[in-house]
mmCIF file of C-alpha atoms in Angstrom:
data_model
loop_
_atom_site.group_PDB
_atom_site.id
_atom_site.type_symbol
_atom_site.label_atom_id
_atom_site.label_comp_id
_atom_site.label_asym_id
_atom_site.label_seq_id
_atom_site.Cartn_x
_atom_site.Cartn_y
_atom_site.Cartn_z
ATOM 1 C CA GLN A 228 8.153 -18.066 -13.926
ATOM 2 C CA VAL A 229 8.547 -19.384 -17.393
ATOM 3 C CA GLN A 230 7.225 -17.741 -20.483
ATOM 4 C CA VAL A 231 6.548 -19.111 -23.839
ATOM 5 C CA VAL A 232 6.669 -16.412 -26.877
ATOM 6 C CA GLU A 233 5.651 -17.584 -30.677
ATOM 7 C CA SER A 234 6.870 -15.784 -33.807
ATOM 8 C CA GLY A 235 6.799 -15.918 -37.395
ATOM 9 C CA GLY A 236 3.200 -15.646 -38.508
ATOM 10 C CA GLY A 237 1.585 -13.867 -41.210
ATOM 11 C CA LEU A 238 -0.169 -14.046 -44.458
ATOM 12 C CA VAL A 239 0.755 -16.296 -47.317
ATOM 13 C CA GLN A 240 -0.772 -17.620 -50.699
ATOM 14 C CA ALA A 241 -2.025 -21.214 -50.782
ATOM 15 C CA GLY A 242 0.886 -23.283 -51.473
ATOM 16 C CA GLY A 243 3.402 -20.889 -49.759
ATOM 17 C CA SER A 244 5.316 -21.504 -46.716
ATOM 18 C CA LEU A 245 5.889 -20.080 -43.049
ATOM 19 C CA ARG A 246 8.178 -21.045 -40.321
ATOM 20 C CA LEU A 247 6.909 -20.558 -36.812
ATOM 21 C CA SER A 248 9.179 -20.008 -33.859
ATOM 22 C CA CYS A 249 8.610 -20.613 -30.264
ATOM 23 C CA ILE A 250 11.210 -19.602 -27.326
ATOM 24 C CA ALA A 251 10.635 -20.626 -23.527
ATOM 25 C CA SER A 252 12.187 -18.252 -21.194
ATOM 26 C CA GLY A 253 12.912 -18.059 -17.420
ATOM 27 C CA SER A 254 15.380 -19.874 -15.317
ATOM 28 C CA GLY A 255 15.655 -23.002 -13.537
ATOM 29 C CA PHE A 256 13.391 -25.207 -15.605
ATOM 30 C CA SER A 257 13.414 -28.493 -17.828
ATOM 31 C CA ILE A 258 11.067 -29.010 -20.893
ATOM 32 C CA ASN A 259 9.723 -32.379 -21.822
ATOM 33 C CA VAL A 260 6.977 -32.125 -24.489
ATOM 34 C CA MET A 261 6.793 -29.249 -26.781
ATOM 35 C CA GLY A 262 4.010 -28.935 -29.234
ATOM 36 C CA TRP A 263 2.287 -26.719 -31.524
ATOM 37 C CA TYR A 264 -1.714 -25.945 -31.411
ATOM 38 C CA ARG A 265 -3.869 -24.146 -33.723
ATOM 39 C CA GLN A 266 -7.492 -22.601 -33.451
ATOM 40 C CA ALA A 267 -9.459 -21.388 -36.518
ATOM 41 C CA PRO A 268 -12.377 -19.101 -36.118
ATOM 42 C CA GLY A 269 -14.994 -20.913 -34.493
ATOM 43 C CA LYS A 270 -13.771 -23.960 -34.011
ATOM 44 C CA GLN A 271 -11.853 -25.618 -31.067
ATOM 45 C CA ARG A 272 -7.993 -25.584 -30.619
ATOM 46 C CA GLU A 273 -6.659 -28.622 -32.127
ATOM 47 C CA SER A 274 -2.997 -30.168 -31.994
ATOM 48 C CA VAL A 275 -0.981 -29.972 -35.006
ATOM 49 C CA ALA A 276 2.249 -31.349 -33.928
ATOM 50 C CA ALA A 277 4.420 -32.509 -30.866
ATOM 51 C CA ILE A 278 7.870 -33.591 -29.804
ATOM 52 C CA SER A 279 9.488 -34.975 -27.014
ATOM 53 C CA ASP A 280 12.641 -36.895 -26.851
ATOM 54 C CA GLY A 281 12.605 -39.389 -29.841
ATOM 55 C CA SER A 282 9.064 -39.289 -30.484
ATOM 56 C CA VAL A 283 7.108 -36.843 -33.001
ATOM 57 C CA ASN A 284 3.627 -36.718 -33.752
ATOM 58 C CA TYR A 285 1.733 -34.815 -36.403
ATOM 59 C CA ALA A 286 -1.966 -34.455 -37.194
ATOM 60 C CA ASP A 287 -3.103 -36.397 -40.093
ATOM 61 C CA SER A 288 -4.347 -33.001 -41.835
ATOM 62 C CA VAL A 289 -0.590 -31.896 -41.956
ATOM 63 C CA LYS A 290 1.420 -34.666 -42.406
ATOM 64 C CA GLY A 291 4.016 -34.391 -45.323
ATOM 65 C CA ARG A 292 3.561 -30.758 -45.410
ATOM 66 C CA PHE A 293 4.589 -29.442 -41.778
ATOM 67 C CA THR A 294 7.926 -30.257 -39.765
ATOM 68 C CA ILE A 295 8.277 -29.989 -36.122
ATOM 69 C CA SER A 296 11.827 -29.510 -34.551
ATOM 70 C CA ARG A 297 13.501 -28.269 -31.347
ATOM 71 C CA ASP A 298 16.845 -26.933 -30.197
ATOM 72 C CA ASN A 299 17.170 -27.817 -26.667
ATOM 73 C CA GLY A 300 19.946 -25.782 -26.146
ATOM 74 C CA LYS A 301 18.198 -22.702 -26.726
ATOM 75 C CA ASN A 302 14.764 -24.005 -25.381
ATOM 76 C CA MET A 303 13.448 -23.234 -29.048
ATOM 77 C CA LEU A 304 10.669 -24.762 -31.056
ATOM 78 C CA TYR A 305 10.052 -24.666 -34.827
ATOM 79 C CA LEU A 306 7.185 -25.458 -37.292
ATOM 80 C CA GLN A 307 7.987 -25.494 -40.925
ATOM 81 C CA MET A 308 5.001 -25.343 -42.756
ATOM 82 C CA ASN A 309 5.168 -26.125 -46.412
ATOM 83 C CA SER A 310 2.373 -26.284 -49.146
ATOM 84 C CA LEU A 311 -0.024 -24.158 -46.857
ATOM 85 C CA LYS A 312 -3.756 -24.462 -47.602
ATOM 86 C CA PRO A 313 -6.485 -22.161 -46.868
ATOM 87 C CA GLU A 314 -7.648 -24.492 -44.060
ATOM 88 C CA ASP A 315 -4.340 -24.065 -42.470
ATOM 89 C CA THR A 316 -5.542 -20.670 -41.437
ATOM 90 C CA GLY A 317 -5.814 -19.835 -37.507
ATOM 91 C CA VAL A 318 -3.825 -18.779 -34.855
ATOM 92 C CA TYR A 319 -0.988 -21.209 -33.713
ATOM 93 C CA TYR A 320 0.037 -21.625 -30.286
ATOM 94 C CA CYS A 321 3.294 -22.956 -28.786
ATOM 95 C CA LYS A 322 2.651 -25.356 -25.325
ATOM 96 C CA CYS A 323 5.559 -26.448 -23.372
ATOM 97 C CA LYS A 324 5.397 -29.180 -20.791
ATOM 98 C CA VAL A 325 7.847 -27.596 -17.977
ATOM 99 C CA ARG A 326 8.975 -28.500 -14.385
ATOM 100 C CA ARG A 327 10.594 -26.138 -12.106
ATOM 101 C CA TRP A 328 13.867 -27.723 -10.392
ATOM 102 C CA SER A 329 12.408 -26.770 -7.116
ATOM 103 C CA SER A 330 9.133 -28.718 -8.102
ATOM 104 C CA SER A 331 8.179 -32.414 -8.892
ATOM 105 C CA PHE A 332 5.328 -31.375 -10.962
ATOM 106 C CA TRP A 333 5.000 -30.712 -14.653
ATOM 107 C CA ASN A 334 2.975 -28.004 -15.662
ATOM 108 C CA ASP A 335 1.846 -26.629 -19.267
ATOM 109 C CA VAL A 336 2.706 -23.038 -20.425
ATOM 110 C CA TRP A 337 1.309 -21.523 -23.333
ATOM 111 C CA GLY A 338 2.112 -18.578 -25.570
ATOM 112 C CA GLN A 339 0.054 -15.983 -26.726
ATOM 113 C CA GLY A 340 -0.166 -17.121 -30.114
ATOM 114 C CA THR A 341 0.606 -16.004 -33.688
ATOM 115 C CA GLN A 342 -1.852 -15.661 -36.410
ATOM 116 C CA VAL A 343 -1.092 -17.753 -39.866
ATOM 117 C CA THR A 344 -3.548 -16.567 -42.522
ATOM 118 C CA VAL A 345 -3.450 -18.472 -45.904
ATOM 119 C CA SER A 346 -5.325 -16.679 -49.018
ATOM 120 C CA SER A 347 -6.688 -18.763 -51.867
#
């Protein structure tokens, strides 16, 4: 079974920075796309950034401020968040598209989320 765990959230003032981390653990699996999502109170979960081999995508609202990266050897995903705004507040989730070596199917595995709060 593959587990995904996020860390690095917290409380920061507007203009500050945070770095989120995500690790996928287990055995005998491969990862394709990894991505960060967020959900603000009363709003739907939205995509923030995603990365796969040779491709990176960002939501328009975070372009130029956030940077996504991954360490394939460690099955880790990162999100460097700079120039944070109060509207960046929310629970940030990591999602990994994984395939067990014994299967031909890819499945999405979500973490439990980490809270990011940006004060004005």
